[in-house]
C-alpha atoms as a printed R data frame, in Angstrom:
    type eleno elety resid chain resno       x       y       z
1   ATOM     1    CA   MET     A     1   0.111   0.088   0.187
2   ATOM     2    CA   GLN     A     2   2.757   1.913   1.008
3   ATOM     3    CA   ASN     A     3   3.897   1.865  -2.764
4   ATOM     4    CA   ILE     A     4   1.040   3.089  -4.169
5   ATOM     5    CA   LEU     A     5   0.818   5.992  -1.688
6   ATOM     6    CA   ASN     A     6   4.662   7.446  -1.994
7   ATOM     7    CA   SER     A     7   4.544   7.363  -6.240
8   ATOM     8    CA   MET     A     8   1.019   8.283  -6.817
9   ATOM     9    CA   LYS     A     9   0.648  12.012  -8.747
10  ATOM    10    CA   ASN     A    10  -1.686  11.360 -11.789
11  ATOM    11    CA   ILE     A    11  -4.645   9.648 -10.178
12  ATOM    12    CA   ALA     A    12  -7.875   8.312 -12.513
13  ATOM    13    CA   ILE     A    13 -10.994   7.803 -10.819
14  ATOM    14    CA   VAL     A    14 -13.173   5.303 -12.731
15  ATOM    15    CA   GLY     A    15 -16.697   6.552 -11.230
16  ATOM    16    CA   PHE     A    16 -16.163  10.395 -10.075
17  ATOM    17    CA   SER     A    17 -19.327  11.671 -10.045
18  ATOM    18    CA   PRO     A    18 -20.497  14.871 -10.320
19  ATOM    19    CA   ASP     A    19 -23.048  14.417  -7.119
20  ATOM    20    CA   SER     A    20 -21.065  16.264  -3.836
21  ATOM    21    CA   ASN     A    21 -22.976  13.666  -1.701
22  ATOM    22    CA   LYS     A    22 -20.997  10.676  -3.079
23  ATOM    23    CA   ALA     A    23 -17.760   9.174  -1.602
24  ATOM    24    CA   SER     A    24 -16.515   9.485  -5.241
25  ATOM    25    CA   ASN     A    25 -16.833  13.132  -5.130
26  ATOM    26    CA   HIS     A    26 -15.476  13.585  -1.463
27  ATOM    27    CA   VAL     A    27 -12.675  11.370  -1.896
28  ATOM    28    CA   GLY     A    28 -11.562  12.810  -5.591
29  ATOM    29    CA   SER     A    29 -11.736  16.130  -4.209
30  ATOM    30    CA   TYR     A    30  -9.849  15.602  -1.597
31  ATOM    31    CA   LEU     A    31  -6.843  14.219  -3.385
32  ATOM    32    CA   ILE     A    32  -7.021  17.497  -5.697
33  ATOM    33    CA   GLU     A    33  -6.784  19.478  -2.036
34  ATOM    34    CA   GLN     A    34  -4.071  17.685  -1.541
35  ATOM    35    CA   GLY     A    35  -2.189  18.658  -4.798
36  ATOM    36    CA   PHE     A    36  -2.493  15.420  -6.995
37  ATOM    37    CA   ASN     A    37  -3.787  15.558 -10.816
38  ATOM    38    CA   VAL     A    38  -7.234  14.198 -10.811
39  ATOM    39    CA   PHE     A    39  -8.592  12.821 -13.931
40  ATOM    40    CA   ALA     A    40 -12.382  12.174 -13.714
41  ATOM    41    CA   ILE     A    41 -13.707   9.684 -15.701
42  ATOM    42    CA   TYR     A    42 -17.628   9.410 -15.391
43  ATOM    43    CA   PRO     A    43 -19.370   9.050 -19.249
44  ATOM    44    CA   LYS     A    44 -22.368  11.384 -18.453
45  ATOM    45    CA   SER     A    45 -21.118  14.780 -17.561
46  ATOM    46    CA   ILE     A    46 -18.822  17.040 -18.765
47  ATOM    47    CA   GLU     A    47 -17.288  18.791 -15.772
48  ATOM    48    CA   ILE     A    48 -16.850  18.295 -12.231
49  ATOM    49    CA   ASN     A    49 -14.946  19.767 -10.046
50  ATOM    50    CA   GLY     A    50 -14.350  22.569 -13.221
51  ATOM    51    CA   ARG     A    51 -12.007  19.872 -14.182
52  ATOM    52    CA   GLN     A    52 -12.610  18.058 -17.582
53  ATOM    53    CA   THR     A    53 -14.146  14.496 -17.726
54  ATOM    54    CA   TYR     A    54 -12.949  11.954 -19.791
55  ATOM    55    CA   GLN     A    55 -15.761   8.613 -20.565
56  ATOM    56    CA   SER     A    56 -12.194   6.185 -20.338
57  ATOM    57    CA   LEU     A    57  -8.832   6.102 -19.375
58  ATOM    58    CA   SER     A    58  -7.921   5.897 -22.776
59  ATOM    59    CA   GLN     A    59  -9.239   9.594 -23.295
60  ATOM    60    CA   ILE     A    60  -6.270  10.743 -21.036
61  ATOM    61    CA   LYS     A    61  -3.425  12.021 -22.601
62  ATOM    62    CA   GLN     A    62  -1.492  12.184 -19.894
63  ATOM    63    CA   ASP     A    63   0.403   9.361 -18.589
64  ATOM    64    CA   ILE     A    64  -1.180   8.379 -15.232
65  ATOM    65    CA   ASP     A    65  -0.282   6.066 -12.432
66  ATOM    66    CA   THR     A    66  -3.183   5.479 -10.377
67  ATOM    67    CA   VAL     A    67  -6.078   3.905 -11.530
68  ATOM    68    CA   VAL     A    68  -8.797   4.715  -8.134
69  ATOM    69    CA   VAL     A    69 -12.060   2.745  -8.889
70  ATOM    70    CA   PHE     A    70 -16.028   3.348  -7.552
71  ATOM    71    CA   ARG     A    71 -17.536   1.437 -10.098
72  ATOM    72    CA   LYS     A    72 -18.656  -2.060  -9.482
73  ATOM    73    CA   ALA     A    73 -17.028  -5.371  -8.794
74  ATOM    74    CA   GLU     A    74 -18.073  -6.552 -11.914
75  ATOM    75    CA   PHE     A    75 -16.413  -3.869 -13.927
76  ATOM    76    CA   ALA     A    76 -12.878  -4.158 -12.333
77  ATOM    77    CA   THR     A    77 -11.605  -6.419 -14.539
78  ATOM    78    CA   SER     A    78 -12.144  -4.660 -17.439
79  ATOM    79    CA   ILE     A    79 -10.330  -1.860 -15.817
80  ATOM    80    CA   VAL     A    80  -7.313  -3.520 -14.605
81  ATOM    81    CA   GLU     A    81  -6.910  -4.563 -18.538
82  ATOM    82    CA   GLU     A    82  -7.326  -1.040 -19.866
83  ATOM    83    CA   ALA     A    83  -4.816   0.319 -16.996
84  ATOM    84    CA   LEU     A    84  -2.471  -2.283 -18.186
85  ATOM    85    CA   SER     A    85  -2.544  -1.414 -22.214
86  ATOM    86    CA   LEU     A    86  -1.703   2.103 -20.650
87  ATOM    87    CA   GLY     A    87   1.227   1.660 -18.518
88  ATOM    88    CA   VAL     A    88  -0.656   2.339 -14.766
89  ATOM    89    CA   LYS     A    89   1.756   0.940 -12.230
90  ATOM    90    CA   ASN     A    90  -1.244   1.669  -9.902
91  ATOM    91    CA   VAL     A    91  -4.903  -0.060  -9.143
92  ATOM    92    CA   TRP     A    92  -6.841   0.684  -6.355
93  ATOM    93    CA   LEU     A    93 -10.592  -0.869  -5.803
94  ATOM    94    CA   GLN     A    94 -11.941   1.529  -3.116
95  ATOM    95    CA   LEU     A    95 -13.890   0.366   0.040
96  ATOM    96    CA   GLY     A    96 -16.138  -2.236  -0.486
97  ATOM    97    CA   ILE     A    97 -15.272  -3.431  -4.275
98  ATOM    98    CA   ILE     A    98 -13.513  -6.911  -4.319
99  ATOM    99    CA   ASN     A    99 -12.921  -9.157  -7.385
100 ATOM   100    CA   ASP     A   100 -10.465 -11.815  -7.580
101 ATOM   101    CA   GLU     A   101  -9.947 -11.967 -11.191
102 ATOM   102    CA   ALA     A   102  -9.130  -8.444 -11.344
103 ATOM   103    CA   LYS     A   103  -6.303  -8.489  -8.195
104 ATOM   104    CA   GLN     A   104  -5.181 -11.538 -10.206
105 ATOM   105    CA   ILE     A   105  -4.572  -9.987 -13.765
106 ATOM   106    CA   ALA     A   106  -3.291  -7.195 -11.849
107 ATOM   107    CA   GLN     A   107  -1.000  -8.881  -9.789
108 ATOM   108    CA   ASN     A   108   0.433 -11.471 -12.599
109 ATOM   109    CA   ALA     A   109   1.297  -8.278 -14.481
110 ATOM   110    CA   GLY     A   110   3.128  -6.852 -11.850
111 ATOM   111    CA   LEU     A   111   0.488  -4.178 -11.020
112 ATOM   112    CA   ASN     A   112   0.180  -2.798  -7.450
113 ATOM   113    CA   PHE     A   113  -3.220  -3.716  -6.399
114 ATOM   114    CA   ILE     A   114  -5.248  -2.732  -3.507
115 ATOM   115    CA   GLN     A   115  -8.760  -3.580  -2.930
116 ATOM   116    CA   ASP     A   116 -11.761  -2.575  -0.361
117 ATOM   117    CA   ALA     A   117  -9.987  -0.113   1.044
118 ATOM   118    CA   CYS     A   118 -10.697   3.809   0.524
119 ATOM   119    CA   ILE     A   119  -7.485   5.593  -0.802
120 ATOM   120    CA   MET     A   120  -8.884   9.072   1.591
121 ATOM   121    CA   ILE     A   121  -8.668   6.946   4.719
122 ATOM   122    CA   GLU     A   122  -5.149   5.359   4.162
123 ATOM   123    CA   TYR     A   123  -3.396   8.505   2.678
124 ATOM   124    CA   LYS     A   124  -4.841  10.329   5.828
125 ATOM   125    CA   ARG     A   125  -3.102   7.968   8.145
126 ATOM   126    CA   PHE     A   126   0.172   7.695   5.725
127 ATOM   127    CA   LYS     A   127   0.644  11.145   5.872
128 ATOM   128    CA   ASN     A   128  -0.012  11.554   9.362
129 ATOM   129    CA   ASP     A   129   2.321   8.262  10.308
130 ATOM   130    CA   LYS     A   130   5.050  10.391   8.097
131 ATOM   131    CA   SER     A   131   4.662  13.571   9.912
132 ATOM   132    CA   LYS     A   132   5.201  11.735  13.646
């Protein structure tokens, strides 16, 4: 987990909702506030929090090092495969999202992979531990 938290800079959030009451919006906004370059993947919106949205990872023209997933577990395998094709190094499935097939594909390809954990909670813990 620390290798992801130490290395992430350009983060794509798959399922970044424009609804400020949704966890994906809260987490995405937090990561933006922390200075990360965050890309919103959401098919139904043009802009979220002042940032352009994309319909897929492939539409992003910059290098992405980390993909955070807020979609249902059944979509994780195809997201991992797309991330692999783009050279992404880290895939993080948010709290409550578990897909062991995606995990196996990611690990076999050498990706750093986390599932069923909140990146915001873990990043806050990581920051607090670093400051001690």
